[in-house]
Amino acid sequence: MTTLRRICSTLLAAAALCGVFSLVLAPDALAQGCAMCGTAFIKDDPVTRAFNWSVLFLIAMPYTIFGLAAGWLFLAHRRRGRHRAEVIAMPVTRPVPAPATGPEES
Amino acid sequence: MTVGALTVPRRPVSTTPDVREPAVSNTRLAIVIVITAESMLFAGLIGMFLVFRLSQNWPPPDLPRLPVGITALNSVVLFASLVPLTRALRGARAHDGTGRGGVKIAALLGGLFLTIQGVEWLRLLAHGLTPGSSVYGGTFYLLIGTHGLHVLVAVVWLTVLAVLERRARRGWNSWAGLEMCTLYWYFVCGLWAVLFPLVYIY
């Protein structure tokens, strides 16, 4: 396994573990929400719902955009590496020139 | 020794990276960074629009309705400009002269899109939908106006490329600028595919 793949696997595993631990160990913290939003907005109000959707959209957008760009870069490098491997593995054939024939020495 | 083909065994692989040609060219990387930054700008504007759109009666009953039909036709004009531009880029990469004139056609179609948008805006202003009339007008002109500004920049860029293409009679010497402009045009058209349903239809 290449170093880059090993690093990516480690980072993914660490991110997954952090996500699992934060969900399992912090259920009370998740229920509290934002103090400003909790005091400023009325429950079941269209404005509250609108802000909720807008905040969710804005939270998702940086990860989506940068994830797409990073994914494209990753795939471009991978495609390039595969192409290089194919070029290197290609057998090279070249015709061997016929030996020069001249008058036989007596 | 026999005459024939000789198979050479696999040559040793160099451990030093090939620095002559990166996997992603600098021009592509630069325009992707610009597009990423512009996407974040529009994400903020769309987030702002969503707050107002979802929190009140939309559209307000006393304000003029947006011209959905004519703008839908205008959208077809914009998306149609992708075809000649893509053909021009492919022809430039292949050096076979196909798609010549595609940049000019894309620039003309982009200009037509902006002209029709401008005419519709003048009609809306005459009917009372101004940026200061309400949140409805303000968000509409801000969101669509920002997109229009990006289209204007792209049309100017396309026009410059069309002039350069006309001067280079034997084809493109370097198509990096054309590639960057084409990617930016894809972004502008993709953005309109999101903005039109969100602002005009939803």
mmCIF file of C-alpha atoms in Angstrom:
data_model
loop_
_atom_site.group_PDB
_atom_site.id
_atom_site.type_symbol
_atom_site.label_atom_id
_atom_site.label_comp_id
_atom_site.label_asym_id
_atom_site.label_seq_id
_atom_site.Cartn_x
_atom_site.Cartn_y
_atom_site.Cartn_z
ATOM 1 C CA MET A 1 0.000 0.000 0.000
ATOM 2 C CA THR A 2 1.430 3.398 -0.917
ATOM 3 C CA THR A 3 2.193 6.000 1.726
ATOM 4 C CA LEU A 4 -0.534 8.321 0.460
ATOM 5 C CA ARG A 5 -3.145 5.577 0.613
ATOM 6 C CA ARG A 6 -2.043 4.632 4.113
ATOM 7 C CA ILE A 7 -2.288 8.276 5.240
ATOM 8 C CA CYS A 8 -5.760 8.640 3.688
ATOM 9 C CA SER A 9 -6.973 5.426 5.341
ATOM 10 C CA THR A 10 -5.636 6.565 8.724
ATOM 11 C CA LEU A 11 -7.267 9.975 8.434
ATOM 12 C CA LEU A 12 -10.596 8.456 7.390
ATOM 13 C CA ALA A 13 -10.509 6.004 10.267
ATOM 14 C CA ALA A 14 -9.656 8.800 12.733
ATOM 15 C CA ALA A 15 -12.491 10.989 11.384
ATOM 16 C CA ALA A 16 -14.952 8.088 11.635
ATOM 17 C CA LEU A 17 -13.900 7.338 15.227
ATOM 18 C CA CYS A 18 -14.263 11.017 16.190
ATOM 19 C CA GLY A 19 -17.714 11.091 14.640
ATOM 20 C CA VAL A 20 -18.833 7.949 16.464
ATOM 21 C CA PHE A 21 -17.476 9.133 19.828
ATOM 22 C CA SER A 22 -19.040 12.582 19.504
ATOM 23 C CA LEU A 23 -22.438 11.078 18.679
ATOM 24 C CA VAL A 24 -22.299 8.480 21.438
ATOM 25 C CA LEU A 25 -20.776 10.538 24.241
ATOM 26 C CA ALA A 26 -22.509 13.912 23.726
ATOM 27 C CA PRO A 27 -26.286 13.387 23.367
ATOM 28 C CA ASP A 28 -27.088 16.084 25.965
ATOM 29 C CA ALA A 29 -24.853 18.636 24.238
ATOM 30 C CA LEU A 30 -26.592 17.962 20.907
ATOM 31 C CA ALA A 31 -29.999 18.696 22.442
ATOM 32 C CA GLN A 32 -29.014 22.173 23.606
ATOM 33 C CA GLY A 33 -28.339 23.809 20.230
ATOM 34 C CA CYS A 34 -27.117 27.382 19.921
ATOM 35 C CA ALA A 35 -27.810 29.692 22.886
ATOM 36 C CA MET A 36 -28.440 32.691 20.619
ATOM 37 C CA CYS A 37 -30.818 30.770 18.379
ATOM 38 C CA GLY A 38 -32.518 29.219 21.409
ATOM 39 C CA THR A 39 -33.362 32.606 22.987
ATOM 40 C CA ALA A 40 -33.941 34.727 19.861
ATOM 41 C CA PHE A 41 -36.305 32.489 17.894
ATOM 42 C CA ILE A 42 -39.846 31.441 18.638
ATOM 43 C CA LYS A 43 -40.692 27.782 18.344
ATOM 44 C CA ASP A 44 -42.658 26.721 15.206
ATOM 45 C CA ASP A 45 -42.107 30.072 13.545
ATOM 46 C CA PRO A 46 -41.532 30.346 9.767
ATOM 47 C CA VAL A 47 -38.539 32.616 10.393
ATOM 48 C CA THR A 48 -37.001 29.990 12.686
ATOM 49 C CA ARG A 49 -37.548 27.275 10.100
ATOM 50 C CA ALA A 50 -36.103 29.468 7.353
ATOM 51 C CA PHE A 51 -32.969 30.151 9.391
ATOM 52 C CA ASN A 52 -32.623 26.453 10.195
ATOM 53 C CA TRP A 53 -32.682 25.476 6.546
ATOM 54 C CA SER A 54 -30.353 28.285 5.577
ATOM 55 C CA VAL A 55 -27.838 27.361 8.270
ATOM 56 C CA LEU A 56 -27.949 23.692 7.247
ATOM 57 C CA PHE A 57 -27.354 24.684 3.634
ATOM 58 C CA LEU A 58 -24.444 26.953 4.545
ATOM 59 C CA ILE A 59 -22.862 24.305 6.787
ATOM 60 C CA ALA A 60 -22.971 21.753 3.977
ATOM 61 C CA MET A 61 -21.685 23.976 1.162
ATOM 62 C CA PRO A 62 -17.965 24.376 2.082
ATOM 63 C CA TYR A 63 -17.559 20.635 2.585
ATOM 64 C CA THR A 64 -19.396 19.918 -0.660
ATOM 65 C CA ILE A 65 -17.445 22.406 -2.758
ATOM 66 C CA PHE A 66 -14.010 21.668 -1.331
ATOM 67 C CA GLY A 67 -14.741 17.951 -1.285
ATOM 68 C CA LEU A 68 -15.613 18.057 -4.993
ATOM 69 C CA ALA A 69 -12.450 19.988 -5.821
ATOM 70 C CA ALA A 70 -10.263 17.695 -3.694
ATOM 71 C CA GLY A 71 -11.932 14.602 -5.160
ATOM 72 C CA TRP A 72 -11.279 15.844 -8.689
ATOM 73 C CA LEU A 73 -7.600 16.464 -7.850
ATOM 74 C CA PHE A 74 -7.302 13.016 -6.265
ATOM 75 C CA LEU A 75 -8.868 11.286 -9.285
ATOM 76 C CA ALA A 76 -6.673 13.252 -11.712
ATOM 77 C CA HIS A 77 -3.522 12.151 -9.864
ATOM 78 C CA ARG A 78 -4.741 8.580 -9.709
ATOM 79 C CA ARG A 79 -5.520 8.529 -13.421
ATOM 80 C CA ARG A 80 -2.101 9.953 -14.131
ATOM 81 C CA GLY A 81 -0.414 7.307 -11.983
ATOM 82 C CA ARG A 82 -2.344 4.535 -13.747
ATOM 83 C CA HIS A 83 -1.368 5.923 -17.148
ATOM 84 C CA ARG A 84 2.298 6.055 -16.120
ATOM 85 C CA ALA A 85 2.147 2.456 -14.893
ATOM 86 C CA GLU A 86 0.632 1.368 -18.232
ATOM 87 C CA VAL A 87 3.327 3.203 -20.194
ATOM 88 C CA ILE A 88 6.113 1.683 -18.114
ATOM 89 C CA ALA A 89 4.699 -1.852 -18.333
ATOM 90 C CA MET A 90 4.338 -1.740 -22.128
ATOM 91 C CA PRO A 91 6.871 -4.051 -23.792
ATOM 92 C CA VAL A 92 9.133 -2.266 -26.227
ATOM 93 C CA THR A 93 9.792 -4.067 -29.485
ATOM 94 C CA ARG A 94 12.241 -2.954 -32.068
ATOM 95 C CA PRO A 95 13.515 -4.737 -35.152
ATOM 96 C CA VAL A 96 17.079 -5.876 -34.969
ATOM 97 C CA PRO A 97 18.998 -4.746 -38.048
ATOM 98 C CA ALA A 98 20.309 -7.506 -40.252
ATOM 99 C CA PRO A 99 24.054 -8.117 -39.937
ATOM 100 C CA ALA A 100 26.059 -6.494 -42.706
ATOM 101 C CA THR A 101 27.086 -8.983 -45.360
ATOM 102 C CA GLY A 102 30.225 -8.282 -47.314
ATOM 103 C CA PRO A 103 32.613 -10.207 -49.553
ATOM 104 C CA GLU A 104 34.107 -13.223 -47.777
ATOM 105 C CA GLU A 105 37.740 -12.838 -46.909
ATOM 106 C CA SER A 106 39.879 -15.342 -48.552
ATOM 107 C CA MET B 1 21.965 -13.850 -35.037
ATOM 108 C CA THR B 2 18.461 -13.948 -36.463
ATOM 109 C CA VAL B 3 16.688 -10.928 -37.885
ATOM 110 C CA GLY B 4 13.442 -10.177 -36.213
ATOM 111 C CA ALA B 5 11.771 -8.383 -33.382
ATOM 112 C CA LEU B 6 13.546 -8.310 -30.093
ATOM 113 C CA THR B 7 11.526 -7.925 -26.922
ATOM 114 C CA VAL B 8 13.331 -5.734 -24.448
ATOM 115 C CA PRO B 9 12.611 -6.580 -20.810
ATOM 116 C CA ARG B 10 10.969 -3.983 -18.532
ATOM 117 C CA ARG B 11 13.272 -1.066 -17.985
ATOM 118 C CA PRO B 12 14.033 0.074 -14.417
ATOM 119 C CA VAL B 13 11.492 2.520 -12.973
ATOM 120 C CA SER B 14 12.848 5.886 -11.921
ATOM 121 C CA THR B 15 12.177 6.712 -8.269
ATOM 122 C CA THR B 16 12.268 10.452 -8.824
ATOM 123 C CA PRO B 17 8.877 11.998 -9.690
ATOM 124 C CA ASP B 18 8.319 13.250 -13.193
ATOM 125 C CA VAL B 19 8.244 17.003 -12.681
ATOM 126 C CA ARG B 20 7.992 17.908 -16.341
ATOM 127 C CA GLU B 21 4.209 17.494 -16.563
ATOM 128 C CA PRO B 22 2.001 17.660 -13.472
ATOM 129 C CA ALA B 23 -1.156 15.564 -13.243
ATOM 130 C CA VAL B 24 -3.240 18.734 -13.102
ATOM 131 C CA SER B 25 -1.990 21.678 -15.134
ATOM 132 C CA ASN B 26 -1.480 25.012 -13.410
ATOM 133 C CA THR B 27 -4.118 26.669 -15.569
ATOM 134 C CA ARG B 28 -6.751 24.108 -14.605
ATOM 135 C CA LEU B 29 -5.813 24.363 -10.939
ATOM 136 C CA ALA B 30 -5.996 28.154 -11.028
ATOM 137 C CA ILE B 31 -9.447 28.261 -12.597
ATOM 138 C CA VAL B 32 -10.730 25.560 -10.232
ATOM 139 C CA ILE B 33 -9.573 27.684 -7.277
ATOM 140 C CA VAL B 34 -11.370 30.716 -8.727
ATOM 141 C CA ILE B 35 -14.533 28.667 -9.336
ATOM 142 C CA THR B 36 -14.390 27.299 -5.777
ATOM 143 C CA ALA B 37 -14.164 30.826 -4.346
ATOM 144 C CA GLU B 38 -17.020 32.069 -6.541
ATOM 145 C CA SER B 39 -19.116 29.057 -5.530
ATOM 146 C CA MET B 40 -18.698 30.022 -1.888
ATOM 147 C CA LEU B 41 -19.829 33.576 -2.721
ATOM 148 C CA PHE B 42 -22.980 32.244 -4.367
ATOM 149 C CA ALA B 43 -23.540 29.789 -1.517
ATOM 150 C CA GLY B 44 -23.697 32.758 0.853
ATOM 151 C CA LEU B 45 -26.097 34.638 -1.423
ATOM 152 C CA ILE B 46 -28.326 31.586 -1.840
ATOM 153 C CA GLY B 47 -28.327 31.089 1.941
ATOM 154 C CA MET B 48 -29.463 34.692 2.323
ATOM 155 C CA PHE B 49 -32.174 34.159 -0.294
ATOM 156 C CA LEU B 50 -33.403 31.014 1.450
ATOM 157 C CA VAL B 51 -33.915 32.886 4.740
ATOM 158 C CA PHE B 52 -36.240 35.415 3.083
ATOM 159 C CA ARG B 53 -37.876 32.951 0.702
ATOM 160 C CA LEU B 54 -38.900 30.501 3.425
ATOM 161 C CA SER B 55 -39.862 32.989 6.135
ATOM 162 C CA GLN B 56 -42.562 35.028 4.438
ATOM 163 C CA ASN B 57 -45.291 35.057 1.828
ATOM 164 C CA TRP B 58 -43.403 34.700 -1.434
ATOM 165 C CA PRO B 59 -43.826 36.368 -3.820
ATOM 166 C CA PRO B 60 -45.516 39.325 -2.113
ATOM 167 C CA PRO B 61 -48.999 39.824 -3.568
ATOM 168 C CA ASP B 62 -48.572 43.476 -4.526
ATOM 169 C CA LEU B 63 -45.410 43.103 -6.624
ATOM 170 C CA PRO B 64 -45.057 42.075 -10.321
ATOM 171 C CA ARG B 65 -44.380 38.428 -11.150
ATOM 172 C CA LEU B 66 -41.105 37.323 -12.683
ATOM 173 C CA PRO B 67 -41.110 36.451 -16.423
ATOM 174 C CA VAL B 68 -40.639 32.702 -16.215
ATOM 175 C CA GLY B 69 -41.410 31.873 -19.864
ATOM 176 C CA ILE B 70 -39.057 34.307 -21.546
ATOM 177 C CA THR B 71 -36.339 33.523 -19.005
ATOM 178 C CA ALA B 72 -36.731 29.805 -19.711
ATOM 179 C CA LEU B 73 -36.140 30.509 -23.422
ATOM 180 C CA ASN B 74 -33.203 32.683 -22.433
ATOM 181 C CA SER B 75 -31.826 29.758 -20.436
ATOM 182 C CA VAL B 76 -31.947 27.600 -23.562
ATOM 183 C CA VAL B 77 -29.873 30.255 -25.346
ATOM 184 C CA LEU B 78 -27.287 30.158 -22.549
ATOM 185 C CA PHE B 79 -27.067 26.361 -22.410
ATOM 186 C CA ALA B 80 -26.890 26.167 -26.217
ATOM 187 C CA SER B 81 -23.666 28.185 -26.094
ATOM 188 C CA LEU B 82 -21.936 25.238 -24.385
ATOM 189 C CA VAL B 83 -21.958 23.161 -27.578
ATOM 190 C CA PRO B 84 -19.869 25.394 -29.879
ATOM 191 C CA LEU B 85 -17.474 26.266 -27.063
ATOM 192 C CA THR B 86 -16.867 22.607 -26.182
ATOM 193 C CA ARG B 87 -16.294 21.782 -29.849
ATOM 194 C CA ALA B 88 -13.841 24.680 -30.108
ATOM 195 C CA LEU B 89 -11.862 23.394 -27.105
ATOM 196 C CA ARG B 90 -11.780 19.843 -28.488
ATOM 197 C CA GLY B 91 -10.634 21.143 -31.854
ATOM 198 C CA ALA B 92 -7.908 23.223 -30.225
ATOM 199 C CA ARG B 93 -6.638 20.199 -28.244
ATOM 200 C CA ALA B 94 -6.658 17.966 -31.315
ATOM 201 C CA HIS B 95 -5.114 20.666 -33.574
ATOM 202 C CA ASP B 96 -7.487 19.632 -36.363
ATOM 203 C CA GLY B 97 -9.322 22.919 -36.798
ATOM 204 C CA THR B 98 -12.750 21.543 -35.894
ATOM 205 C CA GLY B 99 -14.998 23.858 -33.936
ATOM 206 C CA ARG B 100 -13.315 26.923 -35.381
ATOM 207 C CA GLY B 101 -15.565 29.909 -34.758
ATOM 208 C CA GLY B 102 -17.191 28.244 -31.766
ATOM 209 C CA VAL B 103 -15.772 30.823 -29.379
ATOM 210 C CA LYS B 104 -17.358 33.623 -31.417
ATOM 211 C CA ILE B 105 -20.731 31.834 -31.426
ATOM 212 C CA ALA B 106 -20.547 31.278 -27.652
ATOM 213 C CA ALA B 107 -19.716 34.946 -27.104
ATOM 214 C CA LEU B 108 -22.670 36.017 -29.278
ATOM 215 C CA LEU B 109 -25.073 33.708 -27.463
ATOM 216 C CA GLY B 110 -23.798 34.938 -24.107
ATOM 217 C CA GLY B 111 -24.301 38.517 -25.237
ATOM 218 C CA LEU B 112 -27.831 37.662 -26.388
ATOM 219 C CA PHE B 113 -28.572 36.149 -22.970
ATOM 220 C CA LEU B 114 -27.395 39.329 -21.234
ATOM 221 C CA THR B 115 -29.379 41.540 -23.616
ATOM 222 C CA ILE B 116 -32.622 39.650 -23.013
ATOM 223 C CA GLN B 117 -31.988 39.717 -19.252
ATOM 224 C CA GLY B 118 -31.419 43.457 -19.430
ATOM 225 C CA VAL B 119 -34.650 44.037 -21.371
ATOM 226 C CA GLU B 120 -36.614 41.971 -18.828
ATOM 227 C CA TRP B 121 -35.050 43.889 -15.970
ATOM 228 C CA LEU B 122 -36.077 47.199 -17.553
ATOM 229 C CA ARG B 123 -39.646 45.906 -17.812
ATOM 230 C CA LEU B 124 -39.630 44.813 -14.169
ATOM 231 C CA LEU B 125 -38.267 48.167 -13.063
ATOM 232 C CA ALA B 126 -40.994 49.923 -15.046
ATOM 233 C CA HIS B 127 -43.613 47.762 -13.306
ATOM 234 C CA GLY B 128 -42.349 48.703 -9.862
ATOM 235 C CA LEU B 129 -40.024 45.859 -8.892
ATOM 236 C CA THR B 130 -36.926 47.795 -7.839
ATOM 237 C CA PRO B 131 -34.048 46.796 -5.544
ATOM 238 C CA GLY B 132 -35.415 49.128 -2.893
ATOM 239 C CA SER B 133 -39.099 48.245 -3.245
ATOM 240 C CA SER B 134 -38.951 45.189 -0.985
ATOM 241 C CA VAL B 135 -36.867 42.241 0.131
ATOM 242 C CA TYR B 136 -38.278 40.381 -2.878
ATOM 243 C CA GLY B 137 -36.808 42.916 -5.303
ATOM 244 C CA GLY B 138 -33.588 43.320 -3.393
ATOM 245 C CA THR B 139 -32.777 39.608 -3.243
ATOM 246 C CA PHE B 140 -33.799 39.097 -6.877
ATOM 247 C CA TYR B 141 -31.570 41.842 -8.254
ATOM 248 C CA LEU B 142 -28.664 40.925 -5.971
ATOM 249 C CA LEU B 143 -28.658 37.235 -6.819
ATOM 250 C CA ILE B 144 -29.438 37.486 -10.520
ATOM 251 C CA GLY B 145 -27.331 40.636 -10.890
ATOM 252 C CA THR B 146 -24.264 38.953 -9.420
ATOM 253 C CA HIS B 147 -24.730 36.083 -11.825
ATOM 254 C CA GLY B 148 -25.171 38.549 -14.683
ATOM 255 C CA LEU B 149 -21.917 40.235 -13.727
ATOM 256 C CA HIS B 150 -20.127 36.895 -13.927
ATOM 257 C CA VAL B 151 -21.690 36.227 -17.326
ATOM 258 C CA LEU B 152 -20.546 39.670 -18.504
ATOM 259 C CA VAL B 153 -16.961 38.949 -17.439
ATOM 260 C CA ALA B 154 -17.101 35.590 -19.216
ATOM 261 C CA VAL B 155 -18.528 37.163 -22.394
ATOM 262 C CA VAL B 156 -15.730 39.763 -22.439
ATOM 263 C CA TRP B 157 -13.203 36.947 -21.988
ATOM 264 C CA LEU B 158 -14.808 34.965 -24.823
ATOM 265 C CA THR B 159 -14.725 38.042 -27.061
ATOM 266 C CA VAL B 160 -10.995 38.510 -26.437
ATOM 267 C CA LEU B 161 -10.415 34.822 -27.217
ATOM 268 C CA ALA B 162 -12.477 35.111 -30.404
ATOM 269 C CA VAL B 163 -10.285 38.021 -31.539
ATOM 270 C CA LEU B 164 -7.125 36.020 -30.741
ATOM 271 C CA GLU B 165 -8.510 33.001 -32.609
ATOM 272 C CA ARG B 166 -9.169 35.128 -35.667
ATOM 273 C CA ARG B 167 -5.617 36.475 -35.584
ATOM 274 C CA ALA B 168 -4.048 33.020 -35.213
ATOM 275 C CA ARG B 169 -4.968 31.797 -38.659
ATOM 276 C CA ARG B 170 -3.287 28.418 -38.308
ATOM 277 C CA GLY B 171 -5.089 27.524 -35.109
ATOM 278 C CA TRP B 172 -4.330 27.891 -31.435
ATOM 279 C CA ASN B 173 -0.672 27.944 -30.429
ATOM 280 C CA SER B 174 -1.619 27.467 -26.798
ATOM 281 C CA TRP B 175 -5.138 26.605 -25.697
ATOM 282 C CA ALA B 176 -4.635 27.162 -21.941
ATOM 283 C CA GLY B 177 -6.628 30.406 -22.001
ATOM 284 C CA LEU B 178 -9.416 28.766 -23.981
ATOM 285 C CA GLU B 179 -9.535 25.887 -21.494
ATOM 286 C CA MET B 180 -9.728 28.257 -18.518
ATOM 287 C CA CYS B 181 -12.491 30.291 -20.156
ATOM 288 C CA THR B 182 -14.416 27.146 -21.083
ATOM 289 C CA LEU B 183 -14.299 25.871 -17.489
ATOM 290 C CA TYR B 184 -15.461 29.268 -16.243
ATOM 291 C CA TRP B 185 -18.312 29.238 -18.772
ATOM 292 C CA TYR B 186 -19.324 25.759 -17.547
ATOM 293 C CA PHE B 187 -19.438 27.191 -14.020
ATOM 294 C CA VAL B 188 -21.565 30.169 -15.108
ATOM 295 C CA CYS B 189 -24.030 27.913 -16.954
ATOM 296 C CA GLY B 190 -24.152 25.397 -14.096
ATOM 297 C CA LEU B 191 -24.846 28.233 -11.693
ATOM 298 C CA TRP B 192 -27.757 29.423 -13.832
ATOM 299 C CA ALA B 193 -29.135 25.868 -13.776
ATOM 300 C CA VAL B 194 -29.363 26.266 -9.971
ATOM 301 C CA LEU B 195 -30.450 29.916 -9.796
ATOM 302 C CA PHE B 196 -33.232 29.836 -12.386
ATOM 303 C CA PRO B 197 -35.353 27.135 -10.693
ATOM 304 C CA LEU B 198 -34.596 28.566 -7.237
ATOM 305 C CA VAL B 199 -35.455 32.207 -7.970
ATOM 306 C CA TYR B 200 -37.942 32.053 -10.842
ATOM 307 C CA ILE B 201 -39.841 28.801 -10.271
ATOM 308 C CA TYR B 202 -39.638 27.900 -6.565
#
